[in-house]
Coordinates of C-alpha atoms in Angstrom, one line a residue:
Chain A
M409 CA 25.1 9.4 0.9
K410 CA 26.1 11.2 4.0
F411 CA 27.7 8.7 6.4
K412 CA 26.2 9.2 9.8
A413 CA 27.4 8.1 13.2
M414 CA 26.7 4.5 14.0
T415 CA 24.2 4.0 16.7
A416 CA 23.1 1.0 18.5
I417 CA 20.8 0.1 15.6
A418 CA 23.5 0.4 13.0
G419 CA 25.7 -1.8 15.2
L420 CA 23.0 -4.4 15.3
L421 CA 22.7 -4.3 11.5
I422 CA 26.3 -4.9 11.0
A423 CA 26.2 -7.8 13.5
A424 CA 23.5 -9.3 11.3
G425 CA 25.9 -9.6 8.4
P426 CA 27.4 -7.7 5.6
M427 CA 25.0 -5.4 3.8
A428 CA 25.1 -2.8 1.2
F429 CA 24.4 0.7 2.2
A430 CA 22.2 1.6 -0.6
G431 CA 22.2 5.3 0.3
G432 CA 19.8 8.0 1.2
A433 CA 16.8 9.5 -0.5
D434 CA 16.6 9.2 -4.3
D435 CA 16.6 12.2 -6.6
D436 CA 13.2 11.5 -8.3
T437 CA 10.6 14.3 -8.5
L438 CA 7.1 13.7 -7.0
I439 CA 4.5 14.9 -9.4
I440 CA 0.9 13.7 -8.9
N441 CA -1.4 13.0 -11.8
G442 CA 1.2 14.6 -14.0
E443 CA 0.3 18.1 -12.7
I444 CA 0.7 18.7 -9.0
E445 CA 4.4 19.2 -8.3
M446 CA 5.1 18.4 -4.7
I447 CA 7.7 19.9 -2.4
S448 CA 9.2 16.6 -1.3
K449 CA 12.6 18.0 -0.3
T450 CA 13.2 21.4 1.1
A451 CA 15.4 23.4 3.5
A452 CA 14.8 22.4 7.1
P453 CA 12.7 24.7 9.3
A454 CA 14.7 27.0 11.6
H455 CA 14.0 25.0 14.7
L456 CA 16.0 22.1 13.2
D457 CA 19.1 24.2 12.8
G458 CA 22.1 22.0 13.4
V459 CA 20.0 18.9 13.0
F460 CA 19.1 18.7 9.3
D461 CA 20.0 20.9 6.4
E462 CA 17.2 19.4 4.3
I463 CA 13.9 17.7 5.1
V464 CA 12.8 14.9 2.9
S465 CA 9.5 13.2 2.3
G466 CA 9.3 9.4 3.1
W467 CA 8.4 9.0 -0.6
H468 CA 12.1 9.3 -1.6
F469 CA 13.1 6.3 0.5
R470 CA 10.7 3.9 -1.2
T471 CA 11.2 1.6 -4.3
D472 CA 10.2 2.8 -7.7
E473 CA 7.2 0.5 -7.6
T474 CA 5.9 1.8 -4.3
Q475 CA 6.6 5.4 -5.4
A476 CA 4.6 4.9 -8.6
L477 CA 1.5 4.0 -6.6
E478 CA 1.3 7.5 -5.2
T479 CA 1.9 9.4 -8.4
D480 CA -1.5 8.7 -10.0
D481 CA -4.8 9.0 -8.1
F482 CA -6.2 6.1 -9.9
D483 CA -3.3 3.8 -9.0
N484 CA -3.3 5.0 -5.4
P485 CA -5.4 2.4 -3.5
A486 CA -6.0 5.0 -0.7
M487 CA -8.4 6.7 -3.1
L488 CA -10.9 3.9 -2.5
F489 CA -11.2 5.1 1.0
V490 CA -11.3 8.8 0.0
D491 CA -14.3 7.9 -2.2
Q492 CA -16.0 6.2 0.7
A493 CA -15.5 9.4 2.8
I494 CA -16.9 11.5 -0.1
D495 CA -20.1 9.5 0.3
A496 CA -20.0 9.6 4.1
Y497 CA -19.6 13.4 4.0
D498 CA -23.2 13.8 2.8
V499 CA -24.7 11.1 5.1
V500 CA -27.0 12.5 7.8
E501 CA -26.3 10.8 11.1
G502 CA -27.2 11.4 14.7
E503 CA -30.1 13.0 16.6
A504 CA -29.4 16.5 15.1
G505 CA -30.2 15.3 11.6
E506 CA -27.0 16.8 10.2
S507 CA -24.3 15.6 7.8
C508 CA -20.8 17.1 7.4
A509 CA -22.1 18.9 4.4
S510 CA -25.0 20.5 6.3
C511 CA -22.6 22.9 8.0
H512 CA -19.4 22.8 6.0
E513 CA -20.9 22.6 2.5
G514 CA -18.3 21.5 0.0
V515 CA -15.3 19.6 1.4
E516 CA -13.0 21.9 -0.6
N517 CA -13.7 24.5 2.1
F518 CA -11.2 22.6 4.2
A519 CA -8.3 23.6 1.9
G520 CA -5.4 24.5 4.1
L521 CA -6.7 23.1 7.3
S522 CA -4.5 20.0 7.6
A523 CA -1.4 21.9 6.7
A524 CA -1.8 23.8 9.9
M525 CA -2.8 20.8 12.1
P526 CA -2.4 20.1 15.0
K527 CA -3.3 23.4 16.5
V528 CA -4.4 24.9 19.8
D529 CA -8.1 25.5 20.0
A530 CA -10.0 28.3 21.6
D531 CA -10.0 26.5 25.0
G532 CA -6.2 26.2 24.9
K533 CA -6.2 22.5 24.2
L534 CA -4.1 20.9 21.5
V535 CA -6.3 19.3 18.9
V536 CA -5.7 17.1 15.9
M537 CA -7.9 16.3 12.9
E538 CA -9.5 13.3 14.6
D539 CA -10.5 15.5 17.5
L540 CA -12.2 18.0 15.2
I541 CA -14.1 15.3 13.4
N542 CA -15.3 13.6 16.6
E543 CA -16.3 16.9 18.1
C544 CA -18.5 17.6 15.1
R545 CA -20.0 14.1 15.3
T546 CA -20.8 14.2 19.0
E547 CA -21.7 17.8 19.5
R548 CA -23.2 19.1 16.3
M549 CA -24.5 15.8 14.8
Q550 CA -25.2 14.1 18.1
A551 CA -23.9 10.9 16.6
D552 CA -21.5 8.3 17.9
E553 CA -17.8 9.0 18.0
W554 CA -15.7 7.3 15.4
K555 CA -12.9 5.0 16.6
W556 CA -9.5 6.7 16.2
S557 CA -7.9 4.4 13.7
G558 CA -11.2 3.0 12.3
N559 CA -11.8 3.0 8.5
D560 CA -14.5 5.7 8.8
M561 CA -12.3 8.1 10.7
Q562 CA -9.1 7.7 8.7
S563 CA -11.0 7.9 5.4
M564 CA -12.5 11.2 6.5
V565 CA -9.1 12.5 7.8
A566 CA -7.7 11.6 4.4
L567 CA -10.5 13.3 2.5
I568 CA -10.1 16.5 4.5
S569 CA -6.3 16.5 4.3
L570 CA -6.5 15.8 0.5
Q571 CA -8.0 19.3 0.2
S572 CA -4.6 20.7 1.3
R573 CA -2.5 18.4 -0.9
G574 CA 0.4 20.3 -2.4
M575 CA 0.3 23.1 0.2
P576 CA 3.4 23.3 2.4
M577 CA 3.1 22.1 6.0
D578 CA 3.0 25.1 8.3
V579 CA 2.1 24.2 11.9
A580 CA 2.5 26.9 14.6
I581 CA 5.0 26.0 17.3
D582 CA 5.0 29.3 19.2
G583 CA 2.5 31.0 21.5
A584 CA -0.1 28.7 22.9
A585 CA 1.4 25.8 21.1
A586 CA 4.9 26.2 22.6
P587 CA 4.4 24.0 25.7
Y588 CA 2.9 21.2 23.7
W589 CA 5.7 21.5 21.2
E590 CA 8.3 21.3 24.0
Q591 CA 6.5 18.2 25.4
G592 CA 6.6 16.6 21.9
K593 CA 10.2 17.4 21.4
E594 CA 11.1 15.9 24.8
M595 CA 9.3 12.7 23.7
Y596 CA 11.1 12.6 20.4
Y597 CA 14.5 12.5 22.1
T598 CA 13.4 10.1 24.9
R599 CA 14.7 6.5 24.6
Y600 CA 11.8 4.1 25.1
G601 CA 11.5 0.4 25.8
Q602 CA 13.9 -2.4 26.3
L603 CA 15.8 -1.5 23.2
E604 CA 16.2 2.1 24.5
L605 CA 15.5 3.7 21.2
S606 CA 14.2 7.3 20.7
C607 CA 12.5 8.5 17.6
A608 CA 15.8 10.4 16.8
N609 CA 17.9 7.3 16.9
C610 CA 16.3 6.0 13.8
H611 CA 14.7 8.9 12.0
E612 CA 17.3 11.6 12.7
Q613 CA 20.6 9.8 13.1
N614 CA 20.0 6.9 10.7
Y615 CA 17.6 8.0 8.0
G616 CA 18.8 6.6 4.7
N617 CA 20.3 3.6 6.4
Y618 CA 18.6 0.2 6.7
I619 CA 16.9 -1.4 9.7
R620 CA 16.9 -5.0 8.7
A621 CA 15.4 -4.6 5.2
D622 CA 13.5 -1.4 5.9
H623 CA 14.9 1.8 4.5
L624 CA 14.6 4.4 7.3
S625 CA 13.1 7.7 6.4
Q626 CA 13.1 10.9 8.4
G627 CA 9.7 9.8 9.8
Q628 CA 7.8 12.8 8.2
T629 CA 4.1 12.8 8.7
N630 CA 3.1 15.0 5.8
G631 CA 1.5 12.1 3.9
F632 CA -0.7 10.7 6.7
P633 CA -3.1 9.0 6.8
T634 CA -1.0 6.8 4.5
Y635 CA -2.0 3.6 2.7
R636 CA 0.4 1.1 4.0
L637 CA 0.9 -2.0 1.7
K638 CA 1.5 -4.1 4.8
Q639 CA -2.0 -3.6 6.2
A640 CA -3.6 -2.6 2.9
K641 CA -5.5 0.2 4.5
L642 CA -5.2 3.8 5.7
I643 CA -2.9 4.1 8.7
S644 CA -3.2 7.0 11.2
K645 CA -0.3 8.9 12.6
H646 CA -1.0 7.6 16.1
N647 CA -1.1 4.0 14.9
R648 CA 2.3 4.5 13.4
F649 CA 3.7 6.1 16.6
R650 CA 2.3 3.2 18.6
G651 CA 4.0 0.7 16.2
C652 CA 7.3 2.5 16.5
I653 CA 7.2 2.6 20.3
R654 CA 6.0 -1.0 20.5
D655 CA 8.9 -2.1 18.3
T656 CA 11.3 -0.6 21.0
R657 CA 9.6 -3.2 23.3
A658 CA 7.9 -0.5 25.4
E659 CA 4.5 -0.1 26.7
T660 CA 3.1 2.4 24.3
F661 CA 0.8 5.4 24.7
A662 CA -2.7 5.1 23.4
E663 CA -4.0 6.4 20.1
G664 CA -5.7 9.7 20.9
S665 CA -3.6 10.3 24.1
D666 CA -2.4 13.7 24.9
E667 CA 1.2 12.4 24.6
F668 CA 0.6 11.4 21.0
R669 CA -1.1 14.8 20.3
A670 CA 2.0 16.6 21.5
L671 CA 4.3 14.2 19.6
E672 CA 2.2 14.7 16.5
L673 CA 2.6 18.5 16.7
Y674 CA 6.4 18.2 17.1
V675 CA 6.8 15.7 14.3
A676 CA 4.6 17.7 12.0
S677 CA 6.7 20.8 12.7
R678 CA 9.8 18.9 11.6
G679 CA 8.1 18.7 8.2
N680 CA 7.2 22.4 8.0
G681 CA 7.8 23.3 4.3
L682 CA 7.1 19.9 2.8
S683 CA 3.9 19.6 0.8
V684 CA 0.9 17.8 2.3
E685 CA 1.0 14.5 0.5
T686 CA -2.1 12.9 1.9
P687 CA -2.9 10.1 1.1
A688 CA 0.6 8.8 0.6
V689 CA 1.5 5.2 -0.2
R690 CA 4.2 3.5 1.8
Q691 CA 5.4 -0.1 2.3
Chain B
M215 CA -21.5 -9.7 1.0
A216 CA -18.3 -8.3 2.2
S217 CA -18.9 -4.8 3.6
G218 CA -17.8 -1.6 2.0
V219 CA -17.2 -3.1 -1.4
K220 CA -16.8 -0.2 -3.9
P221 CA -15.5 -0.3 -7.4
R222 CA -13.5 2.4 -9.1
V223 CA -13.1 2.3 -12.9
K224 CA -11.2 4.6 -15.2
V225 CA -12.2 4.6 -18.8
P226 CA -11.9 7.6 -21.3
G227 CA -15.3 9.0 -22.1
K228 CA -14.5 9.5 -25.8
A229 CA -12.6 7.4 -28.3
S230 CA -12.2 7.1 -32.1
A231 CA -13.6 4.0 -33.8
G232 CA -11.3 1.1 -33.3
E233 CA -9.1 2.9 -30.8
A234 CA -7.3 1.0 -28.1
V235 CA -8.1 2.5 -24.7
T236 CA -6.4 1.8 -21.4
I237 CA -8.7 0.7 -18.6
K238 CA -7.9 0.6 -14.9
T239 CA -10.1 -0.9 -12.2
L240 CA -9.9 -1.0 -8.5
I241 CA -12.3 -2.5 -6.0
S242 CA -12.3 -2.4 -2.2
H243 CA -12.3 -6.0 -0.9
P244 CA -10.3 -7.7 1.9
M245 CA -9.5 -10.8 -0.3
E246 CA -9.3 -12.9 2.8
S247 CA -7.0 -15.7 1.7
G248 CA -8.1 -18.5 3.9
Q249 CA -4.4 -18.8 5.1
R250 CA -4.7 -16.5 8.1
K251 CA -5.6 -17.4 11.6
D252 CA -7.5 -15.2 14.1
S253 CA -6.2 -14.4 17.6
S254 CA -7.6 -17.6 19.0
G255 CA -5.8 -19.7 16.4
N256 CA -8.8 -20.5 14.2
T257 CA -8.4 -20.3 10.4
I258 CA -10.2 -17.3 9.0
P259 CA -12.3 -18.7 6.1
R260 CA -11.5 -17.7 2.6
S261 CA -13.6 -14.9 1.2
I262 CA -12.4 -13.4 -2.1
I263 CA -13.5 -12.1 -5.4
N264 CA -12.9 -15.1 -7.6
R265 CA -13.6 -13.7 -11.0
F266 CA -13.5 -10.4 -12.9
T267 CA -14.9 -9.7 -16.3
C268 CA -15.0 -6.7 -18.7
D269 CA -17.3 -6.7 -21.7
F270 CA -18.2 -4.0 -24.2
N271 CA -21.6 -4.1 -25.8
G272 CA -21.9 -7.7 -24.8
E273 CA -18.5 -8.7 -26.3
N274 CA -15.7 -9.9 -24.0
V275 CA -12.6 -7.9 -23.4
V276 CA -11.0 -9.9 -20.5
D277 CA -12.2 -12.6 -18.1
V278 CA -9.9 -13.2 -15.2
T279 CA -9.9 -16.1 -12.8
M280 CA -8.7 -14.7 -9.4
E281 CA -7.1 -16.7 -6.6
P282 CA -6.3 -15.7 -3.0
A283 CA -2.9 -14.5 -4.1
I284 CA -4.5 -11.4 -5.6
S285 CA -3.8 -8.5 -3.2
T286 CA -6.4 -6.8 -1.0
N287 CA -8.3 -4.2 -3.0
P288 CA -7.8 -5.9 -6.4
Y289 CA -6.4 -3.8 -9.2
F290 CA -6.4 -4.6 -12.9
Q291 CA -5.1 -2.6 -15.9
F292 CA -5.6 -3.7 -19.5
E293 CA -6.4 -2.4 -23.0
A294 CA -9.7 -2.6 -24.9
T295 CA -10.7 -1.9 -28.4
V296 CA -13.7 0.5 -28.8
P297 CA -15.4 -0.3 -32.1
E298 CA -18.4 1.9 -31.6
T299 CA -20.3 4.0 -29.1
G300 CA -21.4 1.8 -26.2
D301 CA -21.0 0.7 -22.7
F302 CA -18.2 -1.1 -20.8
K303 CA -19.6 -3.5 -18.2
F304 CA -17.4 -4.6 -15.4
T305 CA -18.4 -7.4 -13.1
W306 CA -16.8 -8.8 -10.0
Y307 CA -17.9 -12.2 -8.5
D308 CA -17.6 -12.7 -4.8
D309 CA -17.1 -16.1 -3.2
D310 CA -20.3 -15.5 -1.2
G311 CA -22.4 -15.1 -4.4
S312 CA -22.5 -11.3 -4.4
V313 CA -21.9 -9.7 -7.8
Y314 CA -20.6 -6.1 -8.0
E315 CA -21.2 -4.3 -11.3
E316 CA -20.1 -1.0 -12.8
T317 CA -20.9 0.5 -16.2
K318 CA -19.1 3.2 -18.2
S319 CA -20.2 4.7 -21.4
V320 CA -17.8 5.6 -24.2
T321 CA -18.8 7.8 -27.1
V322 CA -17.2 7.3 -30.5
A323 CA -17.2 10.6 -32.3
Chain C
M833 CA 27.2 -43.5 16.2
H834 CA 30.0 -45.0 14.2
F835 CA 30.3 -45.4 10.5
T836 CA 32.6 -47.6 8.5
R837 CA 34.6 -46.1 5.6
R838 CA 32.3 -48.0 3.2
E839 CA 29.2 -46.7 4.8
T840 CA 30.5 -43.1 4.8
L841 CA 31.3 -43.4 1.1
A842 CA 27.9 -44.8 0.4
M843 CA 26.2 -42.0 2.2
G844 CA 28.3 -39.5 0.3
A845 CA 27.3 -41.0 -3.0
G846 CA 23.7 -41.0 -1.9
A847 CA 23.8 -37.4 -1.0
A848 CA 25.4 -36.5 -4.3
L849 CA 22.8 -38.4 -6.2
L850 CA 20.0 -36.5 -4.4
T851 CA 21.5 -33.2 -5.4
V852 CA 21.8 -34.1 -9.0
L853 CA 18.5 -35.9 -9.4
P854 CA 16.0 -33.7 -11.3
F855 CA 13.6 -34.0 -8.5
R856 CA 10.4 -32.0 -8.8
A857 CA 11.0 -29.1 -6.6
N858 CA 7.4 -28.0 -6.7
A859 CA 5.1 -30.8 -7.9
A860 CA 2.0 -28.6 -7.5
V861 CA 3.4 -26.0 -9.9
D862 CA 4.3 -28.6 -12.5
D863 CA 0.9 -30.2 -12.2
L864 CA -0.9 -26.8 -12.6
I865 CA 1.2 -26.0 -15.7
A866 CA 0.5 -29.5 -17.1
E867 CA -3.2 -29.0 -16.5
F868 CA -3.1 -25.7 -18.3
T869 CA -1.0 -26.9 -21.3
G870 CA -2.2 -30.4 -21.5
G871 CA 1.4 -31.4 -21.2
A872 CA 2.5 -29.4 -24.3
E873 CA 6.1 -28.2 -24.7
L874 CA 6.9 -24.7 -23.3
A875 CA 8.7 -22.2 -25.4
D876 CA 10.9 -19.6 -23.9
A877 CA 9.8 -16.8 -26.2
G878 CA 6.3 -15.5 -26.5
V879 CA 5.3 -14.3 -23.1
D880 CA 6.7 -11.4 -21.1
L881 CA 6.5 -11.1 -17.3
T882 CA 7.4 -7.8 -15.6
A883 CA 7.9 -8.0 -11.9
P884 CA 10.1 -6.0 -9.5
E885 CA 13.5 -7.5 -8.5
I886 CA 12.9 -6.5 -5.0
A887 CA 9.4 -6.0 -3.4
E888 CA 9.2 -3.8 -0.3
N889 CA 6.2 -5.7 0.9
G890 CA 5.0 -9.1 -0.2
N891 CA 1.4 -8.0 0.3
T892 CA 1.2 -5.8 -2.8
V893 CA 3.6 -6.7 -5.6
P894 CA 2.8 -5.1 -9.0
I895 CA 3.2 -7.4 -12.0
E896 CA 2.5 -7.2 -15.7
V897 CA 2.0 -10.0 -18.2
S898 CA 2.0 -9.7 -22.0
A899 CA 1.8 -12.2 -24.8
P900 CA 0.9 -10.9 -28.2
G901 CA -1.9 -12.9 -29.7
A902 CA -2.4 -15.1 -26.7
T903 CA -5.8 -16.4 -25.7
A904 CA -4.9 -16.9 -22.1
I905 CA -2.1 -16.2 -19.6
M906 CA -1.8 -18.1 -16.3
V907 CA 0.2 -16.6 -13.4
L908 CA 1.7 -18.8 -10.6
A909 CA 3.7 -18.0 -7.5
A910 CA 5.8 -21.1 -7.0
G911 CA 6.5 -20.4 -3.3
N912 CA 3.1 -19.5 -2.1
P913 CA 1.0 -21.9 0.1
T914 CA -1.3 -22.2 -2.9
P915 CA 0.6 -21.3 -6.1
P916 CA -2.3 -20.1 -8.4
V917 CA -2.5 -16.3 -8.7
A918 CA -4.7 -15.6 -11.7
T919 CA -5.6 -16.6 -15.2
F920 CA -6.3 -13.9 -17.8
N921 CA -8.6 -15.0 -20.7
F922 CA -8.5 -12.4 -23.4
G923 CA -11.7 -11.8 -25.4
H924 CA -12.3 -10.5 -28.9
L925 CA -12.2 -6.9 -27.8
A926 CA -8.9 -7.0 -25.9
A927 CA -6.7 -4.4 -27.7
S928 CA -3.6 -6.2 -26.5
Q929 CA -3.0 -9.5 -24.7
S930 CA -1.5 -7.8 -21.7
A931 CA -2.6 -7.0 -18.2
S932 CA -1.3 -5.6 -14.9
T933 CA -2.3 -6.5 -11.3
R934 CA -1.0 -6.6 -7.8
I935 CA -0.3 -9.9 -6.1
R936 CA 0.7 -11.4 -2.8
L937 CA 4.0 -13.2 -2.4
A938 CA 4.6 -15.2 0.8
G939 CA 8.4 -14.7 0.5
T940 CA 11.2 -14.5 -2.0
Q941 CA 10.3 -16.8 -4.9
D942 CA 9.7 -17.3 -8.6
V943 CA 6.7 -15.9 -10.3
I944 CA 5.8 -17.8 -13.4
A945 CA 3.6 -16.8 -16.4
V946 CA 2.5 -19.4 -18.9
A947 CA 0.7 -18.2 -22.1
Q948 CA -1.4 -20.1 -24.6
L949 CA -0.4 -18.4 -27.9
A950 CA -2.5 -17.8 -30.9
D951 CA -1.3 -20.9 -32.7
G952 CA -2.2 -23.1 -29.7
S953 CA 1.4 -23.5 -28.5
F954 CA 2.6 -22.5 -25.0
A955 CA 5.3 -20.2 -23.7
R956 CA 6.7 -19.7 -20.2
E957 CA 8.6 -17.0 -18.4
S958 CA 9.6 -16.7 -14.8
K959 CA 11.1 -14.0 -12.6
T960 CA 12.6 -14.2 -9.2
V961 CA 11.1 -11.6 -6.8
K962 CA 13.0 -10.9 -3.6
V963 CA 10.5 -10.1 -0.8
T964 CA 12.2 -8.1 1.9
I965 CA 11.5 -8.5 5.6
G966 CA 10.8 -5.2 7.1
G967 CA 12.3 -3.9 10.2
C968 CA 9.2 -2.2 11.5
G969 CA 6.1 -4.4 11.5
G970 CA 2.7 -3.5 12.6

């Protein structure tokens, strides 16, 4: 492994007792269903010059048993929820008498969309997948909004993102997206909370090291929503952002806040080039 | 009945007579263990699937007694012999009396 | 508090005795096994239990049991609040007496498989699974 500079966290870890540095990402290859070969390690995008040489999917930081859960669509428990979304896709809801399928026809028409999300919409506003789904629900279907991290919403985000599985992440960071991207980058390097930790402290300076018994990854979002064994359900990006910031003992931003949209764009751009892995399985 | 319970079953559609086939099953269920407490400190009552069976043409393959230590969204993998063309029947029994069923046909060429 | 030399020695001997007594670490597990076997002897060979040495999350730990010819395999998690996990009863059409599932472990502990073999005898295997405590809950 590359030995990185010790930060406050690494100092804490050492204070907690001797521990083995088990090293960074493993060298396994991520192939799904024995046929879809994923780009799970690749050269870092240009904007990360001087930060990373290589970007690495969180899959490489997990144990063999957790990794195996993602390599077969039947073993992957997230697919239970994808199945539920396949059913929901055809369900007519709301005053307008429409389902997702009424306008969009087959869900495969969404291929490529999530690889380019978040994006700036025609009104100049940064939108993420949950925004697109809720806009369809409220405006076109005249149905109720779905709760951001609710099972309905995250199952549908997973189903739509699955259509892009294997495609490289490619979010735009220039043009109209630039100010949002800058805002997200600023947040990424801001130390939050009583522990004064930024995203970068763990996921840039210490990936491959341990935080207690957790193996820190680069914090890539290319596999979200991800089935987390801890909660045994699909977890949204914003839920995870909130968890991280809360763990710094800070007041966190809300799921669906503009701050988290901007952070989502910036973090997604750090994974530009990695395959969309949705729905991933993590610890 | 626990909401959103949905089985997934993977069985090959074809087999040769007497062939051993691998079967995988997954069902969405919270498997509430009865050990957890809610935010006001009250124990959340146990609510699990307590039994799973797989039969082929009425003959048993496996019959599993399940306890709260089985993970959320229970998963089983096992092997069955397919003697002839017929149907696998999968049954999950919920604590609340609900029964979830799934059937898969296999053709012996 | 003051102890005489004799009292101190006696306490030492008592402590030593406690550590060597084959006290039943987990009576519930022993009782469950006895109930399953009817008190029969347990052989070491005849049942295989596959479990990870380290589980990243105790909520979903993959395990596999296998006992050629067995009629039933019981799985216990000795350190859980309630040790029973599952009992697999194999029918006539089971192509092998093996099965995989995913289980919950409340912490680092022994997982135990006890099989009733074809000849009616019993075999046992156990594996220690270390359950790690994550850094980033929630």
